Short mmCIF file of C-alpha atoms and ligand atoms in Angstrom, two decimals:
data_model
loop_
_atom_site.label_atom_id
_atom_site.label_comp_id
_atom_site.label_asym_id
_atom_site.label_seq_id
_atom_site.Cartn_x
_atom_site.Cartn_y
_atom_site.Cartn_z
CA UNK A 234 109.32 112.44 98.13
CA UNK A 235 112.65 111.33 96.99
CA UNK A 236 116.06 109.45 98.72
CA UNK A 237 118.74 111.77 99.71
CA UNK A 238 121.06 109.28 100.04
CA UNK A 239 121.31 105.48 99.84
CA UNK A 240 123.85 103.27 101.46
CA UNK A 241 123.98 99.50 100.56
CA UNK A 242 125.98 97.18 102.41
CA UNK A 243 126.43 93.36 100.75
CA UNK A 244 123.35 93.90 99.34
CA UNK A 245 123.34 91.59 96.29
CA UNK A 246 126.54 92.68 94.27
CA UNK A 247 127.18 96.01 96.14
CA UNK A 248 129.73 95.40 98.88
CA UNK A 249 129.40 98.79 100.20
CA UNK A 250 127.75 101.38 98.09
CA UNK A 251 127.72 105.00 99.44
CA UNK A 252 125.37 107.12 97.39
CA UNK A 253 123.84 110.60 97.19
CA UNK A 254 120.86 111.60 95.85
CA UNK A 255 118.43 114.51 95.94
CA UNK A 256 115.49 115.39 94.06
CA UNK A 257 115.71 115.18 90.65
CA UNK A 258 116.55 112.58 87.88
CA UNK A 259 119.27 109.65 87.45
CA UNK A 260 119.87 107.50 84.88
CA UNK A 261 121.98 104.53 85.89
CA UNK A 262 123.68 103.64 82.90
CA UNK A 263 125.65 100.21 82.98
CA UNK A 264 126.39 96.84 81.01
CA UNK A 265 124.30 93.61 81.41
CA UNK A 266 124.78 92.31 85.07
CA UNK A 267 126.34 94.68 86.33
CA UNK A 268 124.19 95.87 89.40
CA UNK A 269 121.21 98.24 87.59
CA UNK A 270 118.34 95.83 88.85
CA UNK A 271 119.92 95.38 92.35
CA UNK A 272 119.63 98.78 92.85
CA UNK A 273 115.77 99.25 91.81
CA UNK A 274 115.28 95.71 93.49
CA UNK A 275 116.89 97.92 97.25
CA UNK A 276 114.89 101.09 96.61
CA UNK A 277 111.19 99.15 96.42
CA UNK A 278 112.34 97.24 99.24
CA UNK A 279 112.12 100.62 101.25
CA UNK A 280 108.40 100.48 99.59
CA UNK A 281 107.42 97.36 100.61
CA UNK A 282 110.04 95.83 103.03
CA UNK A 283 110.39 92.82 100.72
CA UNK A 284 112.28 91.63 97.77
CA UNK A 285 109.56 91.58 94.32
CA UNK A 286 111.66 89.35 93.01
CA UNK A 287 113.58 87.10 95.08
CA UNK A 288 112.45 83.92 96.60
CA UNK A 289 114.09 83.88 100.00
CA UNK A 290 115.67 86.65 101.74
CA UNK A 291 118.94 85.23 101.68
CA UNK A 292 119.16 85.97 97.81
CA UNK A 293 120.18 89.62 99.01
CA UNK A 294 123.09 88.68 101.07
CA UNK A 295 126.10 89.38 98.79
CA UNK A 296 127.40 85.95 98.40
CA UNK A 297 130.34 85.48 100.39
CA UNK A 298 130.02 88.12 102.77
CA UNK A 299 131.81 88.03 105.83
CA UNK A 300 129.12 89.21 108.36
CA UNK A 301 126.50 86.71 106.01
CA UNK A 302 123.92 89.72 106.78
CA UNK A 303 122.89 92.47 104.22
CA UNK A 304 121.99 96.23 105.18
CA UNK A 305 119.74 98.74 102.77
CA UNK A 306 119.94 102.48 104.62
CA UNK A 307 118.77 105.62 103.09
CA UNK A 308 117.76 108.85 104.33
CA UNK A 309 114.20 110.03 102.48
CA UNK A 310 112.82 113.82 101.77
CA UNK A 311 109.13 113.42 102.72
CA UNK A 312 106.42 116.08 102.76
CA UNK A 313 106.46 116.26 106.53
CA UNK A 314 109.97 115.65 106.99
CA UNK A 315 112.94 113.54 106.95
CA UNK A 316 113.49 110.10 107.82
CA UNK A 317 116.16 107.36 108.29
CA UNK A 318 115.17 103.64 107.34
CA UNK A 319 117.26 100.78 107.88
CA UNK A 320 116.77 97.25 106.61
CA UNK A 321 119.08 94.82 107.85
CA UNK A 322 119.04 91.17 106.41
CA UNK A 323 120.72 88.26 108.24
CA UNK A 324 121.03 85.17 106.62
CA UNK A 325 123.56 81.88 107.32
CA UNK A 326 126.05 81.21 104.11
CA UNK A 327 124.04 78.00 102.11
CA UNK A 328 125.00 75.82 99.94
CA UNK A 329 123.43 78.14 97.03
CA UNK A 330 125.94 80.44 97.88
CA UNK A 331 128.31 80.28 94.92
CA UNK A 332 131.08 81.05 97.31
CA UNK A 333 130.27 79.04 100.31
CA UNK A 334 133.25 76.99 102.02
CA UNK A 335 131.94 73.90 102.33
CA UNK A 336 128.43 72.62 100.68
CA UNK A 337 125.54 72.01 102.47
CA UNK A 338 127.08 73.35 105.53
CA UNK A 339 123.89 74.35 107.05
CA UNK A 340 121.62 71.95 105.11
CA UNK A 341 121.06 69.99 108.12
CA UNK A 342 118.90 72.81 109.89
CA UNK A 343 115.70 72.36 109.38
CA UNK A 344 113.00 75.25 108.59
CA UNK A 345 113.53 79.33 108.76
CA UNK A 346 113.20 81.80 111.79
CA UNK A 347 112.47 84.63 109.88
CA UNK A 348 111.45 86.66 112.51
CA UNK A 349 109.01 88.73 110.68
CA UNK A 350 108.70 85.89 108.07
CA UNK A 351 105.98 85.23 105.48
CA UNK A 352 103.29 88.02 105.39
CA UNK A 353 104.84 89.79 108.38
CA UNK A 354 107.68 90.53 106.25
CA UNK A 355 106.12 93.21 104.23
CA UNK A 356 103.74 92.81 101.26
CA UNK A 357 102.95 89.06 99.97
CA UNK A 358 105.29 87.37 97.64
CA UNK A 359 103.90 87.21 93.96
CA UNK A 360 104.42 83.39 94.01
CA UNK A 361 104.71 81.81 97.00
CA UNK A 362 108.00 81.80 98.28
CA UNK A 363 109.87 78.39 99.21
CA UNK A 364 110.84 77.38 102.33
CA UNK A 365 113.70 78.68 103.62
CA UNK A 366 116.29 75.79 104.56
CA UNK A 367 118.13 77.65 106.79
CA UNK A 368 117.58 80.69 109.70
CA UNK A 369 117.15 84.49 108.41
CA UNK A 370 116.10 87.82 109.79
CA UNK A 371 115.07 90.90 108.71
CA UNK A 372 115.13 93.99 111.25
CA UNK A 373 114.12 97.19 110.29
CA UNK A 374 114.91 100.69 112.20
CA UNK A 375 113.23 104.01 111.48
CA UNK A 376 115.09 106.68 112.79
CA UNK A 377 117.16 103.80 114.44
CA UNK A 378 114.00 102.70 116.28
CA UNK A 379 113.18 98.95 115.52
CA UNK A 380 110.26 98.26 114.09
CA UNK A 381 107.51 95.44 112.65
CA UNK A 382 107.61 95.60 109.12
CA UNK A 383 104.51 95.42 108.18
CA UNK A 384 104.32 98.77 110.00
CA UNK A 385 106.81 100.59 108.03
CA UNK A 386 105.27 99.51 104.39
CA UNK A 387 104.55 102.59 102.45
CA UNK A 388 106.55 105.06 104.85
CA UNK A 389 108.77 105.75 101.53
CA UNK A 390 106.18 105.08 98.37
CA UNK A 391 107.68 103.90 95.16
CA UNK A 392 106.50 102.91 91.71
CA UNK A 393 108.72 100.57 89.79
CA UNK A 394 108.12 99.80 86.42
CA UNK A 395 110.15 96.72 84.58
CA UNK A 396 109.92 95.10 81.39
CA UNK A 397 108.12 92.33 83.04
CA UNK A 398 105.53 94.75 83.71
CA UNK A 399 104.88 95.35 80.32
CA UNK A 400 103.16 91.51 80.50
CA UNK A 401 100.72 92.78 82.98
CA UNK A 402 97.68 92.92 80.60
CA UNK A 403 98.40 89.13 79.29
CA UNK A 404 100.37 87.29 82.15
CA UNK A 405 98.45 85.86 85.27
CA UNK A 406 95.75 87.27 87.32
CA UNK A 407 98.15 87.05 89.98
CA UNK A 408 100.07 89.82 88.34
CA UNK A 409 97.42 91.72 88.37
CA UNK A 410 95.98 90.90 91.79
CA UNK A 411 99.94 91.71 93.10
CA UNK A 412 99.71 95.19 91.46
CA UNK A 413 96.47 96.20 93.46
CA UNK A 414 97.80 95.22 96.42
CA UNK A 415 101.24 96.41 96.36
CA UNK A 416 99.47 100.03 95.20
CA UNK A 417 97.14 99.59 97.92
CA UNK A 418 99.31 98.79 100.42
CA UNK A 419 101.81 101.67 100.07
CA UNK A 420 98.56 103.65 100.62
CA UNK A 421 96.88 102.21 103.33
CA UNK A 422 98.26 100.33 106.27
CA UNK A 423 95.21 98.89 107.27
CA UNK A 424 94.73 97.24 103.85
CA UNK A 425 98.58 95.85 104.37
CA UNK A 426 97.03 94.18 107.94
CA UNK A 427 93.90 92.66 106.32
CA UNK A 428 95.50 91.48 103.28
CA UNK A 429 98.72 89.88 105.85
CA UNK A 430 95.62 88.49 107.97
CA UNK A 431 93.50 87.62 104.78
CA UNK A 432 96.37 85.09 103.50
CA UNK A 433 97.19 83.27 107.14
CA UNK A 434 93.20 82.65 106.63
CA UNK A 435 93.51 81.25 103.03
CA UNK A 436 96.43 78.94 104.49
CA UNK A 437 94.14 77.50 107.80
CA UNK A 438 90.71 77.43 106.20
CA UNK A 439 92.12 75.14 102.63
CA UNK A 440 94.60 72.87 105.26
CA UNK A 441 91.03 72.01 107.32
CA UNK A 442 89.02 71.65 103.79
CA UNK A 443 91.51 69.00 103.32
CA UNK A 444 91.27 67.54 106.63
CA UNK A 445 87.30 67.74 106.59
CA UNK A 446 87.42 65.96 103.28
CA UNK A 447 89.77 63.59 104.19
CA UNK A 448 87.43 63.20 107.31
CA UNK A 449 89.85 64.00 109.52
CA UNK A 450 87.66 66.47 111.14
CA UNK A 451 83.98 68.61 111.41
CA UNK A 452 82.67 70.10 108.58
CA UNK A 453 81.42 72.82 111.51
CA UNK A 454 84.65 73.85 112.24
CA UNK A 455 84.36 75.73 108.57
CA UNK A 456 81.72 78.50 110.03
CA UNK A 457 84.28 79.72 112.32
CA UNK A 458 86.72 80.34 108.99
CA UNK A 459 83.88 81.81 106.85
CA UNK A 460 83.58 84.40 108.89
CA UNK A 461 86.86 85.32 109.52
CA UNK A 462 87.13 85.10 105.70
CA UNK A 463 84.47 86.95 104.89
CA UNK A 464 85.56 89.54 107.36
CA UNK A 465 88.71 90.49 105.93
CA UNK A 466 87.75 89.64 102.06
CA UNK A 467 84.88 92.15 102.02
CA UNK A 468 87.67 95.34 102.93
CA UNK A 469 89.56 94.08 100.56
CA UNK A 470 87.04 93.81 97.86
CA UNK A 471 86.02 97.32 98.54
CA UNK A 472 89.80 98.75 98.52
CA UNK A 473 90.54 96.97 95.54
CA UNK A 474 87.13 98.68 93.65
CA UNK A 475 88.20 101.90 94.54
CA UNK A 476 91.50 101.31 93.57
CA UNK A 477 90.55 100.72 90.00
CA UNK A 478 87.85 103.54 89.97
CA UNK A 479 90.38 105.97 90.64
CA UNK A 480 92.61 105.01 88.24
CA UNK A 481 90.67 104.79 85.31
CA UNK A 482 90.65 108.24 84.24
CA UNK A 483 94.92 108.73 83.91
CA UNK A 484 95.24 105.40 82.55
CA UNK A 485 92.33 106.29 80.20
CA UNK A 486 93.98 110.07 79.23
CA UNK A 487 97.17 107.92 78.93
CA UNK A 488 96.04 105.56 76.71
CA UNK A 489 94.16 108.15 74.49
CA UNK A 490 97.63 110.44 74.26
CA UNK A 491 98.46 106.73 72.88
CA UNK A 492 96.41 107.01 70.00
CA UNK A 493 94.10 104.38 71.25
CA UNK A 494 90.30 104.73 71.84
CA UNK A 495 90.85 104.80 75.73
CA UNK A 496 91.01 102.59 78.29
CA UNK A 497 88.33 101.01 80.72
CA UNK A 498 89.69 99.40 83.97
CA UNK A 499 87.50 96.85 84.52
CA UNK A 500 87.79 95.05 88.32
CA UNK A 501 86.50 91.27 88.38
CA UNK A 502 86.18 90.02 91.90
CA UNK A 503 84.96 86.19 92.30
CA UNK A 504 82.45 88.34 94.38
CA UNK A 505 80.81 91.28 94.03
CA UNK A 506 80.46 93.49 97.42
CA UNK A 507 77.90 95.97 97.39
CA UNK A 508 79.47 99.00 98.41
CA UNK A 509 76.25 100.40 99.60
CA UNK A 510 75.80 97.69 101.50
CA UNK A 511 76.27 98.41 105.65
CA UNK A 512 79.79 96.57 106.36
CA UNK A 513 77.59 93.59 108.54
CA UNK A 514 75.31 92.91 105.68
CA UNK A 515 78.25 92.68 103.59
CA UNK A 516 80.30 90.37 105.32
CA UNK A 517 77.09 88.58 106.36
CA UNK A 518 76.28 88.10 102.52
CA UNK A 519 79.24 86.84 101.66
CA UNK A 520 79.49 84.44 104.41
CA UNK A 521 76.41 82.61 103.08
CA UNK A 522 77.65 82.75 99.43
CA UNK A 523 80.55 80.70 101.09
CA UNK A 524 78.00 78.16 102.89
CA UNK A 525 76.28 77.61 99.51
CA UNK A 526 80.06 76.60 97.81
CA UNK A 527 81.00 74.60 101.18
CA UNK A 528 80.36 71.18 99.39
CA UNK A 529 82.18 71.98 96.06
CA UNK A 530 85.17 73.59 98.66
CA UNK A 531 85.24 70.78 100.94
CA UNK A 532 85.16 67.80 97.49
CA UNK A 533 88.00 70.20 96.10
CA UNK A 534 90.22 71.33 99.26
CA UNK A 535 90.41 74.85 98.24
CA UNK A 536 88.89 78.17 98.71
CA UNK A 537 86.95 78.84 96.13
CA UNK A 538 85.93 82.47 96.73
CA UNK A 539 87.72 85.61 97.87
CA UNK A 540 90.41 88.45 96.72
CA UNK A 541 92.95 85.50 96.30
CA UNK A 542 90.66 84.49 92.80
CA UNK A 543 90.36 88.61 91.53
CA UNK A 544 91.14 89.75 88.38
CA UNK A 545 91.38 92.68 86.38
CA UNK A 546 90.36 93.38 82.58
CA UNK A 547 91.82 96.16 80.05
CA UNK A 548 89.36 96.69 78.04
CA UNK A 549 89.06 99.18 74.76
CA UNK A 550 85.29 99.53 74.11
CA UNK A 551 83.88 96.43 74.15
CA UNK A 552 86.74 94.70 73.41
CA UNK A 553 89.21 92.81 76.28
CA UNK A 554 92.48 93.66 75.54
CA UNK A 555 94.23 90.69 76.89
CA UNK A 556 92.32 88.39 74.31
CA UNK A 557 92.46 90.38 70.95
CA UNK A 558 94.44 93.73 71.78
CA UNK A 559 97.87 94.15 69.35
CA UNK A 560 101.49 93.82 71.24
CA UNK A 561 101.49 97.76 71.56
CA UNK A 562 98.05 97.83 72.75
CA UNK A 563 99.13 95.81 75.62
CA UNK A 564 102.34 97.22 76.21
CA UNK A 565 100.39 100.86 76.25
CA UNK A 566 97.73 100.10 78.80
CA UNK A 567 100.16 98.25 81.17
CA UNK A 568 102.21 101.57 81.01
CA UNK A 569 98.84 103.85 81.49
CA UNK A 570 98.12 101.64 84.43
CA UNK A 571 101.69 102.38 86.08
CA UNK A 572 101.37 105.89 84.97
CA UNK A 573 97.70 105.91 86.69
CA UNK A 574 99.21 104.37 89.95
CA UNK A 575 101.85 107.04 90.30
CA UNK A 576 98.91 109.36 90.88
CA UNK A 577 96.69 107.50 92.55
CA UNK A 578 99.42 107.05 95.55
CA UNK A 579 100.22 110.60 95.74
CA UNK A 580 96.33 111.86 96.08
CA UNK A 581 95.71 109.38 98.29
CA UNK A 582 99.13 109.57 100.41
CA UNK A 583 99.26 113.42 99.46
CA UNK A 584 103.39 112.95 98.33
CA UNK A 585 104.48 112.25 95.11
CA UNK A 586 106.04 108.33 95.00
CA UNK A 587 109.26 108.26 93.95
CA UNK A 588 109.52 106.25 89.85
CA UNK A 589 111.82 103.67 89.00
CA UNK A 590 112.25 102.73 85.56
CA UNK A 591 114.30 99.65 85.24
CA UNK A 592 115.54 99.26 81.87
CA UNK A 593 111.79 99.65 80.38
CA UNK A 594 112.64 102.67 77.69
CA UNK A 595 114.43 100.29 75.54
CA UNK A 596 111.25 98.00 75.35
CA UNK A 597 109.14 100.73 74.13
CA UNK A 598 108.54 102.59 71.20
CA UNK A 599 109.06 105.81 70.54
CA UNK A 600 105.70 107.19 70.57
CA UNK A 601 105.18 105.13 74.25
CA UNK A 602 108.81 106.30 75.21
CA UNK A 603 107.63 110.25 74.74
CA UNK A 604 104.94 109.45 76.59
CA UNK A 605 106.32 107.74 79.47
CA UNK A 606 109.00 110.75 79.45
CA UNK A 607 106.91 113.64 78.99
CA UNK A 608 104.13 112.15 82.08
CA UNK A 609 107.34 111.96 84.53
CA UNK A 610 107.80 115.57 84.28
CA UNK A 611 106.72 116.87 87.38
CA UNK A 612 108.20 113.72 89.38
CA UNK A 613 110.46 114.67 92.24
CA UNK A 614 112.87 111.54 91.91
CA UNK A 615 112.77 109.49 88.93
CA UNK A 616 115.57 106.96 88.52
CA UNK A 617 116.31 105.19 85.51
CA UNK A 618 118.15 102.69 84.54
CA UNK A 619 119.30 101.61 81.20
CA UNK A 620 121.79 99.39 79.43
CA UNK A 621 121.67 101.84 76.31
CA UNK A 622 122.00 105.37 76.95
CA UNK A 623 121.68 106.30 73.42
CA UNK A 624 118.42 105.09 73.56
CA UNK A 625 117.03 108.14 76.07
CA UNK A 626 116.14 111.15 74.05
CA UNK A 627 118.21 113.92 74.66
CA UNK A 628 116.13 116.16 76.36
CA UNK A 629 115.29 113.98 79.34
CA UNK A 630 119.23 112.86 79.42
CA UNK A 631 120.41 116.52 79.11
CA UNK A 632 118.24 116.72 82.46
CA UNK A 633 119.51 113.96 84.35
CA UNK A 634 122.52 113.10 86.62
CA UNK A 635 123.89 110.60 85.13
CA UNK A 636 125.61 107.51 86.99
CA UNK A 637 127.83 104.94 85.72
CA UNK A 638 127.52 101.42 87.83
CA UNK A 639 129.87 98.50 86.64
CA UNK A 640 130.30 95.25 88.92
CA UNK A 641 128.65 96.53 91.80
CA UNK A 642 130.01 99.90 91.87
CA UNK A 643 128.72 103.43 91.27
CA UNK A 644 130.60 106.17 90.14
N1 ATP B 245 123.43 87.70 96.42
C1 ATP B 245 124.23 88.10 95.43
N2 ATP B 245 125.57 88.29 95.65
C2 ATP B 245 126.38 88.70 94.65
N3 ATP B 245 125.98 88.93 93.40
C3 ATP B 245 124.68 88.74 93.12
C4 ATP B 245 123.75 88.32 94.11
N4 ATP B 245 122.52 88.22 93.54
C5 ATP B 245 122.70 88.55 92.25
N5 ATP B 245 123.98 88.86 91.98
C6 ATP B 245 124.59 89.29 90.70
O1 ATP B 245 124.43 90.66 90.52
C7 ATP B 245 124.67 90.94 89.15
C8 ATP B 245 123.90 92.14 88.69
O2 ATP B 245 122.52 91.81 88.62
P1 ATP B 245 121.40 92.84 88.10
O3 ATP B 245 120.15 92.09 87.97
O4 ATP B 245 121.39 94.04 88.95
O5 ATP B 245 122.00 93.20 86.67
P2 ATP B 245 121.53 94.35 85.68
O6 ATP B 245 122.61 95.41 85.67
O7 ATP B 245 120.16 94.76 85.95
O8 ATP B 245 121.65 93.56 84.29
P3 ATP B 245 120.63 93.52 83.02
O9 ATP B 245 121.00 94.69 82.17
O10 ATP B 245 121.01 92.23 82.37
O11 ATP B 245 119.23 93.55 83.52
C9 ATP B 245 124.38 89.65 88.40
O12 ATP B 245 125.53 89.19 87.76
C10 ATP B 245 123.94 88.69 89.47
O13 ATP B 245 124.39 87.39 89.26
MG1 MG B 246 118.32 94.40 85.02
#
């Protein structure tokens, strides 16, 4: 699939931003702050209807915008067709706004309205996002229907790669646990649903471990909990096992191309499902592993098992790459694992995602860069962005449409 077009309206640092696209490649070539990330950060948001890296959905709003709302439109090229989507953000000047009239003009409103806030706003934030101090909104039209977010994650699939990225093999499980599911849930809406349902769980069941310890209420209020817990968890388990099986042999090929000795994915859920288990024995399983940890979850407040405590190893052989892999080891599995993902969506989704590379060529070396470059060949949209065009070998710039963006402008 790719955009055909792409109109941003006070989104971040784009006042108004009128652009065509088409199949093909782009590099967006620009300074330092000038507007590259902005742009990737719009295009996932058609992925996954929400920001991956701001906090509050205000952060979009182009500060000091008259209408205080911001609007992401684009036309996409899918397989079976065309389709408009619409994203429009509202959100009240605050007194973060560097150009708001008067500070803390809305401070005294208390808590958000985000109509399809939280969960219901698309996929889950990587950490958890503050409170918002003041009311937003997010609306979203397909084909100038409205419609629920959640249902309109993964209409346009994307896979963005960014230096942080390169950190995915030694930063947090939650890294790692936020790649599966943002993978997962471009492919499957019903993983999107249990995951969304799976986390207002997590937030109920640990707020009446509290109260229960606190004795503030009945320790047999918990079976309720475990079950819907263990109801939801057990999908996800088995999504997420899947997930890694069928990436494991492109991020292995990639990693070989590499010069490594191949890569082994290596999924670590704080439970093991059987998958050959019948779906009721399953969840039944796991609901007494939770009734033998209900002392140790109740003394603690937390839950102690489920998705929310997965993992995932790289591993070389025997040995775990987070712990004694080299710099370039890491940097080459985390790009054989985005490389992997890319094709996992489109056999699973049967369309090619569209690839964003935000300013990662720069980060790697050359051998990693030809790899990167030579994989994306048969990509229908790949947009790039870089703060040093010199740095793209020829071939792949002699290729691309190149587009200049300075302060918030394309041209
Ligand atoms: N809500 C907003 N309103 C206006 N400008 C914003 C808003 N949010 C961020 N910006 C500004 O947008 C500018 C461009 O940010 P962006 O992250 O896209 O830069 P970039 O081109 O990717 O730079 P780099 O090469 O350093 O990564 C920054 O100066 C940032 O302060
Ligand atoms: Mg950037």
């Amino acid at each position: 699939m790719y955009l055909e077009s792409l109109d941003l309206t006070d989104f971040r640092n784009y006042e108004a931003l009128r652009l065509s696209l088409g199949a093909g490649r782009f590099i967006v070539a620009g300074d330092n702050a000038q507007g590259k990330s902005n742009l990737c950060e719009a295009i996932r948001m058609l992925a996954t209807m929400r920001s991956f890296r701001a906090g509050t959905d205000r952060e979009l709003v182009r500060w000091g915008s008259a209408g205080h709302f911001a609007r992401i439109a684009s036309d996409i090229a899918r397989v079976d067709g065309t389709l408009r989507l619409e994203i429009i953000i509202s959100a009240p000047p605050s007194a973060e706004d560097p150009l708001a009239s008067a500070a803390g003009l809305w401070a005294g409103e208390q808590g958000s309205r985000d109509e399809v806030g939280g969960m219901g706003a698309g996929l889950p934030p990587m950490p958890p996002a503050p409170p918002s101090r003041v009311a937003a909104g997010k609306r979203i039209k397909v084909n100038g229907a409205a419609r629920r977010a959640i249902d309109c994650v993964g209409l346009v699939t994307v896979v963005l790669f960014e230096p942080a990225d390169l950190d995915l093999v030694i930063g947090s499980p939650s890294g790692r646990r936020h790649f599966m599911d943002v993978t997962l849930c471009q492919i499957s809406r019903s993983y999107c649903r249990a995951l969304s349902h799976y986390q207002r769980v997590l937030t109920q069941r640990s707020a009446l471990l509290r109260r229960i310890r606190d004795n503030q209420d009945d320790p047999r209020a918990l079976d309720y909990w475990d079950g819907q817990l263990a109801a939801l968890a057990v999908p996800i388990i088995i999504e997420r096992a899947g997930l890694v099986t069928r990436c494991m042999p492109t991020a292995d090929q990639v990693a070989l191309k590499l010069g490594g000795r191949g890569l082994r994915l290596e999924y670590q859920p704080s439970y093991a499902v059987d998958a050959e288990l019948p779906p009721a024995t399953a969840v039944a399983a796991f609901t007494e592993k939770l009734a033998s940890l209900r002392r140790r979850e109740i003394a603690q407040g937390v839950n102690l098992l489920g998705p929310h405590r997965d993992d995932l190893a790289f591993m070389e052989g025997p040995v775990n790459l987070a712990v004694y892999g080299s710099r370039g080891q890491q940097r080459g599995a985390a790009l054989a694992l985005k490389l992997a993902e890319l094709e996992a969506i489109e056999i699973e989704t049967g369309d090619q995602p569209i690839l964003v590379l935000d300013d990662v060529l720069s980060e790697l070396d050359p051998t990693r860069r030809a790899a990167l470059l030579e994989s994306v060949g048969e990509i229908s949209q790949v947009i790039l962005t870089t703060a040093e065009p010199e740095s793209i070998p020829r071939a792949f710039a002699a290729s691309a449409r190149w587009l200049n963006v300075r302060d918030g402008e394309i041209g």
